[in-house]
Coordinates of C-alpha atoms in Angstrom, one line a residue:
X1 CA 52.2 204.2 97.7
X2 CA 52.3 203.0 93.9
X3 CA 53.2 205.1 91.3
X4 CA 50.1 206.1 90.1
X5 CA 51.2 206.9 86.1
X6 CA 51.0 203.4 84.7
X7 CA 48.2 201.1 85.0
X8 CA 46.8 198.7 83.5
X9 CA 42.8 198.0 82.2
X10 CA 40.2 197.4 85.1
X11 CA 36.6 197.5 85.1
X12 CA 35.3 200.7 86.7
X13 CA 34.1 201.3 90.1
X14 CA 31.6 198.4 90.8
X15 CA 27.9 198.8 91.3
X16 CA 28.4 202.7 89.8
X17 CA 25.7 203.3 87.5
X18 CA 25.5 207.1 87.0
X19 CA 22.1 208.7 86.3
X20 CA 22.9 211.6 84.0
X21 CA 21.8 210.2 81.1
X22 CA 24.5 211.7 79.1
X23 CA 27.2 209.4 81.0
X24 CA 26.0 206.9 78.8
X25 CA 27.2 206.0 75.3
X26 CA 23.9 206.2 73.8
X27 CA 23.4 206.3 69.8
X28 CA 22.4 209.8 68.4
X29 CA 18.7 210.7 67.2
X30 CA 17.2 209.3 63.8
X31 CA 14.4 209.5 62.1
X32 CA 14.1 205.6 61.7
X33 CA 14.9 205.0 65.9
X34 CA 12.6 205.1 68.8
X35 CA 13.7 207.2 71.8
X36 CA 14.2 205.8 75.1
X37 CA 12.6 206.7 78.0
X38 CA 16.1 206.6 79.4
X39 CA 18.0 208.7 76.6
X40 CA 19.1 206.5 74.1
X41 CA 17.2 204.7 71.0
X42 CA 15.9 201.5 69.6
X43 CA 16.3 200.0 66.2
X44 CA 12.7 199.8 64.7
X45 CA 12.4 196.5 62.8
X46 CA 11.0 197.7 59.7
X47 CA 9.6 194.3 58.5
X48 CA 7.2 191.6 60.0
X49 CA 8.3 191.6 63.2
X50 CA 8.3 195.2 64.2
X51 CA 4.8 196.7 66.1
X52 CA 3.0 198.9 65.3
X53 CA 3.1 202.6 66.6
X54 CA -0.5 203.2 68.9
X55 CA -2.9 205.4 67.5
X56 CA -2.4 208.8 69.3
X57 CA -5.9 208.6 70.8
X58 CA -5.5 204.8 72.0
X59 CA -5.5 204.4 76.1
X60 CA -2.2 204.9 77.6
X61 CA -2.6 201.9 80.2
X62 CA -4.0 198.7 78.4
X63 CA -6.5 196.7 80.0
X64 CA -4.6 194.8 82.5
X65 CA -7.3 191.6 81.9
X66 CA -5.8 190.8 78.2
X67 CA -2.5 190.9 79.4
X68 CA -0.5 187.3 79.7
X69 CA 1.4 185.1 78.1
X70 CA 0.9 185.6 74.3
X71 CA 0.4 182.5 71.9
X72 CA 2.7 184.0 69.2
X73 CA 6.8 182.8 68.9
X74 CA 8.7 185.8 67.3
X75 CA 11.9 185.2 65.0
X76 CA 14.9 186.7 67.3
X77 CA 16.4 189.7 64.9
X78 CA 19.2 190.9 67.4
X79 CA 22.5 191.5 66.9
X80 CA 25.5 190.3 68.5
X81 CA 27.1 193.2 71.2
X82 CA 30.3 194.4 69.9
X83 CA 33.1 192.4 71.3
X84 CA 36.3 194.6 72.1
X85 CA 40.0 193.3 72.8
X86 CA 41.4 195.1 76.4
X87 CA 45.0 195.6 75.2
X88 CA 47.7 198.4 77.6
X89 CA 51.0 198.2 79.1
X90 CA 51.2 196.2 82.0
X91 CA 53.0 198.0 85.3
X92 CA 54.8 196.1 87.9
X93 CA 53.0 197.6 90.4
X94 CA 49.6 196.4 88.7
X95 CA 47.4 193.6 88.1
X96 CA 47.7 192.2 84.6
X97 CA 45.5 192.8 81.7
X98 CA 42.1 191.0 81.4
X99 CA 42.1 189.0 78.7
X100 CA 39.3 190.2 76.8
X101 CA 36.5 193.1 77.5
X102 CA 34.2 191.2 76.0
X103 CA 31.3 188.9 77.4
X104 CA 30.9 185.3 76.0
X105 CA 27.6 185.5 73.8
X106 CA 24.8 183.0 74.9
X107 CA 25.2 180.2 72.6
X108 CA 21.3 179.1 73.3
X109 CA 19.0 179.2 70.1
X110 CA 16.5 182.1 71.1
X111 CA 13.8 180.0 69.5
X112 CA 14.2 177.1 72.0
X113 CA 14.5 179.6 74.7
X114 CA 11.6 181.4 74.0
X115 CA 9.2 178.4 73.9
X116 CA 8.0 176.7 76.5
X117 CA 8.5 178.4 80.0
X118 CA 11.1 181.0 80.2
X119 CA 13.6 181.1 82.7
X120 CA 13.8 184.5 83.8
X121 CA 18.3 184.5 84.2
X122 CA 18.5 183.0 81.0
X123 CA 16.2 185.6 78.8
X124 CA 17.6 188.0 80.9
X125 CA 21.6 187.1 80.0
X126 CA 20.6 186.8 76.5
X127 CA 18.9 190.0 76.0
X128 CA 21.8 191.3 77.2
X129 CA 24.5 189.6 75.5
X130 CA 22.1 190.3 72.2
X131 CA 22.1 193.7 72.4
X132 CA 18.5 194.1 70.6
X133 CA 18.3 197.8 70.9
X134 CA 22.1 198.4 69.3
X135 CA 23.3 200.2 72.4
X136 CA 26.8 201.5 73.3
X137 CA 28.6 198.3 75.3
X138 CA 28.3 200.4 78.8
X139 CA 24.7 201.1 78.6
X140 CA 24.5 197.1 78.2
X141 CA 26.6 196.9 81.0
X142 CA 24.2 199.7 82.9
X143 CA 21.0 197.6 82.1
X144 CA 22.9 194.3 83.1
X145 CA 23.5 196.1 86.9
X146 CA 19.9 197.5 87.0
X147 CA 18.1 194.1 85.6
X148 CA 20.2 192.3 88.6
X149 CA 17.7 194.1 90.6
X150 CA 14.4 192.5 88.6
X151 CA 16.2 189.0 88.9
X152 CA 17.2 189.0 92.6
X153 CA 13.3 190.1 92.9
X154 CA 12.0 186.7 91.2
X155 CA 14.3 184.9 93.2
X156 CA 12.9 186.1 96.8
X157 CA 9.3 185.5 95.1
X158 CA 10.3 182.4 93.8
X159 CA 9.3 183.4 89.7
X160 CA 11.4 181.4 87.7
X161 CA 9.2 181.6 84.3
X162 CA 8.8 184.9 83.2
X163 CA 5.2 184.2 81.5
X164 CA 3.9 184.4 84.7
X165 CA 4.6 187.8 85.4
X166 CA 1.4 189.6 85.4
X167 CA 0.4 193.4 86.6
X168 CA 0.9 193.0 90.0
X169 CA 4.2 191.5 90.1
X170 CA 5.2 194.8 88.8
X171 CA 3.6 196.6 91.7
X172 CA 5.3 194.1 93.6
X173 CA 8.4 194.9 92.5
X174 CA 8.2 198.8 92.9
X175 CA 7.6 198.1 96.1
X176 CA 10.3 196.1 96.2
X177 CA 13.0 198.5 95.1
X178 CA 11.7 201.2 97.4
X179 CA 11.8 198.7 100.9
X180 CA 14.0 196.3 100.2
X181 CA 16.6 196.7 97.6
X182 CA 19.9 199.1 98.3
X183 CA 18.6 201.5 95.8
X184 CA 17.5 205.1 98.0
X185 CA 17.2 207.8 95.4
X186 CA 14.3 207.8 93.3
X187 CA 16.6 208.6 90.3
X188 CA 18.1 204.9 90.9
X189 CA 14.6 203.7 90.9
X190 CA 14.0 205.3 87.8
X191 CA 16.5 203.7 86.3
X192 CA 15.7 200.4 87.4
X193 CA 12.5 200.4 86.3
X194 CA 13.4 202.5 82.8
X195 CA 15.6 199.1 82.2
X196 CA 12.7 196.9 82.8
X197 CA 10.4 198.2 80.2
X198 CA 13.1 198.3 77.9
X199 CA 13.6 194.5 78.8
X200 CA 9.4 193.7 78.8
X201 CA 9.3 195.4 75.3
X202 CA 12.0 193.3 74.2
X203 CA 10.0 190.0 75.1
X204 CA 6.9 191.5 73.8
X205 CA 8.7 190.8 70.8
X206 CA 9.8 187.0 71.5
X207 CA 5.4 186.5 72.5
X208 CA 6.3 186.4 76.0
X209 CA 3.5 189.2 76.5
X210 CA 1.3 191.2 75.0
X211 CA 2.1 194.2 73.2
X212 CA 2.2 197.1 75.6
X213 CA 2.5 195.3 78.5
X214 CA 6.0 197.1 79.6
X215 CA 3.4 200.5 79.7
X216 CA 2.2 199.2 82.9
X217 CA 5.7 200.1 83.9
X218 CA 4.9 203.4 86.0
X219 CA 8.4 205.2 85.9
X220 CA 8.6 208.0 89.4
X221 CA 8.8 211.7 88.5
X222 CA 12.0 212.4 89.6
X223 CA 12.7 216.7 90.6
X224 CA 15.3 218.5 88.8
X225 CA 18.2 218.1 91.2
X226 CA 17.1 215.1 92.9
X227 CA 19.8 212.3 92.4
X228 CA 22.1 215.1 90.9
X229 CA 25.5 213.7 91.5
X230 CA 27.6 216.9 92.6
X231 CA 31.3 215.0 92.7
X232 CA 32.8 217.2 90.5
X233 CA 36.7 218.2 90.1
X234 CA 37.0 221.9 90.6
X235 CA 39.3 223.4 87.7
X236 CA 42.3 224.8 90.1
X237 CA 42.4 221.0 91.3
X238 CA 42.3 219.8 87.6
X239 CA 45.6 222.3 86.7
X240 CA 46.9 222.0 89.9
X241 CA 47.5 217.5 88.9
X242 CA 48.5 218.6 85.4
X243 CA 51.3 220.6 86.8
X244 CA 52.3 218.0 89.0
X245 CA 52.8 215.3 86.0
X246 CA 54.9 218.4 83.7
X247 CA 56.8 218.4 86.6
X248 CA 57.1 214.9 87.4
X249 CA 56.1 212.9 84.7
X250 CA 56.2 215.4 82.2
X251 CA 55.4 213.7 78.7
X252 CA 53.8 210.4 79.7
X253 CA 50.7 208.5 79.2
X254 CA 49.1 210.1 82.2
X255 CA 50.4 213.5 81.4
X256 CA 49.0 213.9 77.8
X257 CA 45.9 212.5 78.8
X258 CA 45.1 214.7 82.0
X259 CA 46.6 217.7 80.0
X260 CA 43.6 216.4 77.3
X261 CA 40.5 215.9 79.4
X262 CA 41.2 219.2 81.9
X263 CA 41.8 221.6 78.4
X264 CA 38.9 220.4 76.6
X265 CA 36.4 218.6 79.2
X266 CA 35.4 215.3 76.4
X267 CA 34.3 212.1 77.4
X268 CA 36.7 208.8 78.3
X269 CA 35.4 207.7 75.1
X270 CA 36.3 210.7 72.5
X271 CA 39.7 210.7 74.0
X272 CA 39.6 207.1 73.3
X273 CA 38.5 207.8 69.6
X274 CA 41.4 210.4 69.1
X275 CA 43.6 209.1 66.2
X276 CA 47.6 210.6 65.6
X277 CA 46.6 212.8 62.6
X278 CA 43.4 214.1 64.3
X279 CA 46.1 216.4 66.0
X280 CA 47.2 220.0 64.5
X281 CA 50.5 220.8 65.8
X282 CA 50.6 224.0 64.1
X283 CA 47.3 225.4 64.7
X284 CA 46.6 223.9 68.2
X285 CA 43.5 222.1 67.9
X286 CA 42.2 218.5 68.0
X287 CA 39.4 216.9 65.4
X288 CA 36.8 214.4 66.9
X289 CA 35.6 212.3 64.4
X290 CA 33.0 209.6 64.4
X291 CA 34.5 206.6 62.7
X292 CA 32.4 203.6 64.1
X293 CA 33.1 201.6 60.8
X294 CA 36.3 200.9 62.7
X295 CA 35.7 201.0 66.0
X296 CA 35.5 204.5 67.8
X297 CA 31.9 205.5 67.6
X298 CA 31.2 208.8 69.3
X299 CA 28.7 209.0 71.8
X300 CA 26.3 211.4 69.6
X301 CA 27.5 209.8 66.3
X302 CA 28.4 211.8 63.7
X303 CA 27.0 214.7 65.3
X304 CA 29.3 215.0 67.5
X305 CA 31.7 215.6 65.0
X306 CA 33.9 218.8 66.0
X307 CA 37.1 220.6 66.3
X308 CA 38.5 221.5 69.7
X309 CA 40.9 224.5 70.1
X310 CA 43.7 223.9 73.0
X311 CA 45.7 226.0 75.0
X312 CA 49.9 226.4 74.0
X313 CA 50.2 224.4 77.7
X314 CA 48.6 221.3 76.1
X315 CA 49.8 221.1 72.6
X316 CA 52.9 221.1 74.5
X317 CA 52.2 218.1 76.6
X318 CA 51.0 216.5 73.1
X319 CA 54.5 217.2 71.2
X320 CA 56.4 215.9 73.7
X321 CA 54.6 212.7 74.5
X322 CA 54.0 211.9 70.2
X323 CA 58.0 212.5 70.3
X324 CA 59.3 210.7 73.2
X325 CA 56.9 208.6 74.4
X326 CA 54.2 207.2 71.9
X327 CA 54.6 203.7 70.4
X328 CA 54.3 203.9 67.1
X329 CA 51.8 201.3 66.8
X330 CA 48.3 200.6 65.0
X331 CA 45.2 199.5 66.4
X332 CA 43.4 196.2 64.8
X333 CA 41.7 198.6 62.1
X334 CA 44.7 199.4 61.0
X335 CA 44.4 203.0 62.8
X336 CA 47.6 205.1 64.4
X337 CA 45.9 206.2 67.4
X338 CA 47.0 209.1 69.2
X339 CA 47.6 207.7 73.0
X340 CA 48.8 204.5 72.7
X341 CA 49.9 201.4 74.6
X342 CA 53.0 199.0 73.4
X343 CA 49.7 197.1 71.9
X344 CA 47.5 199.3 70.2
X345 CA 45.3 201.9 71.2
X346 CA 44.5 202.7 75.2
X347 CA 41.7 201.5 76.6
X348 CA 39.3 203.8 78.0
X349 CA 39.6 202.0 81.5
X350 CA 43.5 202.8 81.6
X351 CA 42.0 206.5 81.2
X352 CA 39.9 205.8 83.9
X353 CA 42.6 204.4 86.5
X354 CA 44.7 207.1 85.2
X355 CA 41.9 209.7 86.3
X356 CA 41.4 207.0 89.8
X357 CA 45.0 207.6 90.6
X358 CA 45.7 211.3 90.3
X359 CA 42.6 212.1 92.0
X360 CA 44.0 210.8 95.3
X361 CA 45.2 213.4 96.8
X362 CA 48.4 211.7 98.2
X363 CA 49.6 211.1 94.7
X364 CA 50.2 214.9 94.2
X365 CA 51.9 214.8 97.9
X366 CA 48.6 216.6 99.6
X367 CA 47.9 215.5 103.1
X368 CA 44.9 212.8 103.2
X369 CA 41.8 214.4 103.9
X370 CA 40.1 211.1 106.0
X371 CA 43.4 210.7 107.8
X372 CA 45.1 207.8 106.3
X373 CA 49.0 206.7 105.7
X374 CA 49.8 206.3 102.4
X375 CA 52.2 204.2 103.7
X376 CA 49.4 201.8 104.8
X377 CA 46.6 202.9 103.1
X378 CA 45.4 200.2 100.8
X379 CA 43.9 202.2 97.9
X380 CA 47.4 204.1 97.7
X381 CA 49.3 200.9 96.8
X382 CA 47.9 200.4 93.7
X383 CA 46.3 201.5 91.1
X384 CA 44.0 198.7 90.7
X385 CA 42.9 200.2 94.1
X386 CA 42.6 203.4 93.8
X387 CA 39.1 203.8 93.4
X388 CA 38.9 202.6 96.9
X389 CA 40.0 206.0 97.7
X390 CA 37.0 208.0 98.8
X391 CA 38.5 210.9 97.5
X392 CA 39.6 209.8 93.7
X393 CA 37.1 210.7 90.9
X394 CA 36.1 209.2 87.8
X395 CA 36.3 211.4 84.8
X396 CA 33.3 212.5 84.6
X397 CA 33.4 215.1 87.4
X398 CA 36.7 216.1 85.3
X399 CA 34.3 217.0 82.5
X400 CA 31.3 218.2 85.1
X401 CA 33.9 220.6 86.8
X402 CA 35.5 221.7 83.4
X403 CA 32.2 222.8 82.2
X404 CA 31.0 224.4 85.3
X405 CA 34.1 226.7 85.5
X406 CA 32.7 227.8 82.0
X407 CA 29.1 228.4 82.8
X408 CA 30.7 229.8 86.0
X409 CA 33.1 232.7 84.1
X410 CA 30.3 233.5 81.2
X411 CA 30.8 231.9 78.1
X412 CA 27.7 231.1 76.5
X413 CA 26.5 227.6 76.8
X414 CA 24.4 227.1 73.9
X415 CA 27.1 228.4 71.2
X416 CA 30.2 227.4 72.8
X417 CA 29.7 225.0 75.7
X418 CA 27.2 222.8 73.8
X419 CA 29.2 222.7 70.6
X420 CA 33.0 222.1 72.0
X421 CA 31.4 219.9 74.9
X422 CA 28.8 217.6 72.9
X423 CA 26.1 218.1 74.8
X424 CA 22.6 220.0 75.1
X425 CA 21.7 223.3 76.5
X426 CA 19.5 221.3 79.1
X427 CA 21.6 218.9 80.1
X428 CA 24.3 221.2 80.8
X429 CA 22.2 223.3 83.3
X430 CA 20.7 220.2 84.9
X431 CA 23.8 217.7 84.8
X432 CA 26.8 220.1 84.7
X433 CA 26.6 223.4 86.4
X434 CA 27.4 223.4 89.8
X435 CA 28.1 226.8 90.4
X436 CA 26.3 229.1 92.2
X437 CA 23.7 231.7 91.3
X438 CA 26.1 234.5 92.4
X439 CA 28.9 232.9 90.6
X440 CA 26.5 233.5 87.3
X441 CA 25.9 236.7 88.8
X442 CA 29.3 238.2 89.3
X443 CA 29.8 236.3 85.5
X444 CA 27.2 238.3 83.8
X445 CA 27.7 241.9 85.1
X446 CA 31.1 242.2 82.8
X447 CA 28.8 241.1 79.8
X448 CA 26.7 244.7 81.2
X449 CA 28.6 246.9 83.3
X450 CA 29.9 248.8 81.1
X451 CA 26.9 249.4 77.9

């Protein structure tokens, strides 16, 4: 079995695209943004090229006869998608380092693409590698796995110019996602489909279609707990792996950033965003700030903005990692991050594999629950592996079970889950709490017992 404290970056499970929509890195509310459907926002083109809003009392569901290709060749305002350096330690028990996170940009003029008939893989690519909507590089890389579904579709019905898609071709592919592709829960479907009108806007836009032709998009009601993903990491499991690296690997990369994500329950991407002086030794408390001049935007922008207490146990495991173990090192903005590699700053996919690999339960010397040798087992030889594991978690359920155990033991969710967790009332009771009703129960009575 590999020794699951260093790794180097990897792409995360493939073909996961999680539904909560606050897994993504969407950009926070503003006045001058649309909301999506699917959580995040669109840049509104203020000038020639933006639409404009429908009336309030205009028909939800245009008439499906005016709807085609449209005679009018929009000027492409997109921006490129930010491209990001994938830079860590490399472990002899690991692959190496990617070269790059980034995608290559489509080099085609969107003029000469857009004229003439439009080949549905190509717009597609470049939409993507564009980034028109200014979205967080994993919700681009989220739409890219849920378009693959639309493009496979016009493939098996042979549509290779996307000017011929008309009203029934998107019946046809609901239909399609429902009997034909992998996708089973109707939050997946969802999803799909949310993509898709995103996409259809977009080339609205270019004069592909009409405007308002992604409304005949018809997105499923999907239940409150339907599609709920309940892998979550309870908290006892969560202290029981930090103990195991003070014991073991007391100080290291993996240490400080377990001790990190079980005491405070943040995203990948705001541990990621954690500089050296965002730390207060003496006071015990870390400061997220949103600084995407240079690199580390926060999910919720600068609303998200916050200082998190921690517990004597994790300031510890902070101390002794900035003393003995942190390269003292600067990112390419110049920065002195807080968990670093030889290189720079760690990449939030070496948090990732470093959440992959201590999530197998072998690699705190538990007994395999599905019965395999670590010995033989491949996902215990490596860490590039160890999401094979069907027991290893991502770290979102770190966060999901951090905040449950909260909700779970009574503290208030709107003034201090919400604030120290970034994230809304609502989404916390529909996303995150997976305890029970007599958990809240037994939580509340000491709140009343005793008036």
């Amino acid at each position: 079995m590999t020794d699951p404290n260093d790794g180097s970056d990897e792409p995360d499970r493939p073909d996961e695209t999680p539904e909560n929509p606050d897994q993504h890195e969407n950009d926070s509310e503003n006045p001058t943004r649309e909301v999506r459907t699917d959580g995040g926002e669109v840049v509104t083109d203020q000038g020639q090229h933006a639409h404009q809003t429908p009336q309030p009392h205009s028909p939800e569901t245009p008439d499906s006869r005016n709807f085609g290709r449209s005679q009018v060749t929009h000027i492409n305002t997109a921006r490129p998608t930010e491209s990001t350096n994938s830079q860590t330690d490399c472990s002899p028990t690991n692959f190496a380092e990617p070269d790059s996170d980034s995608e290559t940009v489509n080099s085609t003029n969107g003029d000469q693409l857009f004229s003439g008939a439009v080949a549905v893989d190509d717009v597609v690519e470049f939409y993507l590698d564009t980034n028109p909507w200014d979205v967080q590089p994993n919700t681009v890389t989220a739409y890219r796995g849920r378009l693959r579904h639309f493009q496979a579709f016009c493939t098996a019905h042979d549509i290779e110019d996307l000017g011929t898609v008309r009203p029934n071709t998107l019946d046809e592919f609901q239909n399609y996602l429902r009997e034909a592709s992998p996708l089973v829960a109707t939050s997946s479907i969802k999803g799909c489909l949310a993509a898709l009108r995103k996409f259809l806007q977009y080339c609205e836009r270019r004069g592909v279609f009409d405007h308002g032709f992604h409304k005949l998009v018809i997105l499923p009601t999907v239940s409150k707990h339907e599609g709920q993903d309940e892998r979550w990491l309870a908290r006892e499991s969560a202290e029981e792996i930090v103990e195991h690296l003070e014991t073991y690997r007391s100080f290291t990369k993996a240490h400080v950033v377990w001790a990190i994500l079980a005491e405070t329950g943040i995203r990948q991407s705001t541990l990621y965003a954690l500089d050296l002086d965002d730390y207060d030794a003496e006071e015990r408390y870390l400061t997220v700030v949103n600084r995407e001049e240079s690199g580390t935007r926060l999910k919720n922008g600068y609303d998200a903005e916050r200082e998190l207490s921690i517990s004597a146990d994790a300031a510890r495991a902070i101390d002794g990692y900035i003393q003995e173990n942190r390269n003292a090192v600067t990112d390419d903005h110049g920065r002195e991050p807080l968990v670093t590699t030889r290189n720079g700053r760690l990449q939030k996919s070496t948090i990732r594999q470093y959440v992959y690999a201590w999530t197998r339960p072998c690699a705190t010397g538990q007994d395999c629950p599905v019965g395999e040798d670590p010995d033989t087992c491949d996902a215990a030889q490596t860490n590039n592996a160890a999401y094979d594991c069907p027991e290893s978690l991502s770290p979102h359920p770190v966060r999901r079970g951090y905040i449950t155990h909260l909700r779970a033991n009574g503290v208030p969710t709107e003034d201090v889950i919400s604030e120290r967790c970034d994230a809304n009332p609502d989404t916390i009771e529909r996303w995150y709490d997976l305890s029970t009703e007599s958990d809240r129960r037994e939580a509340r009575r000491e709140y009343v017992e005793d008036l």
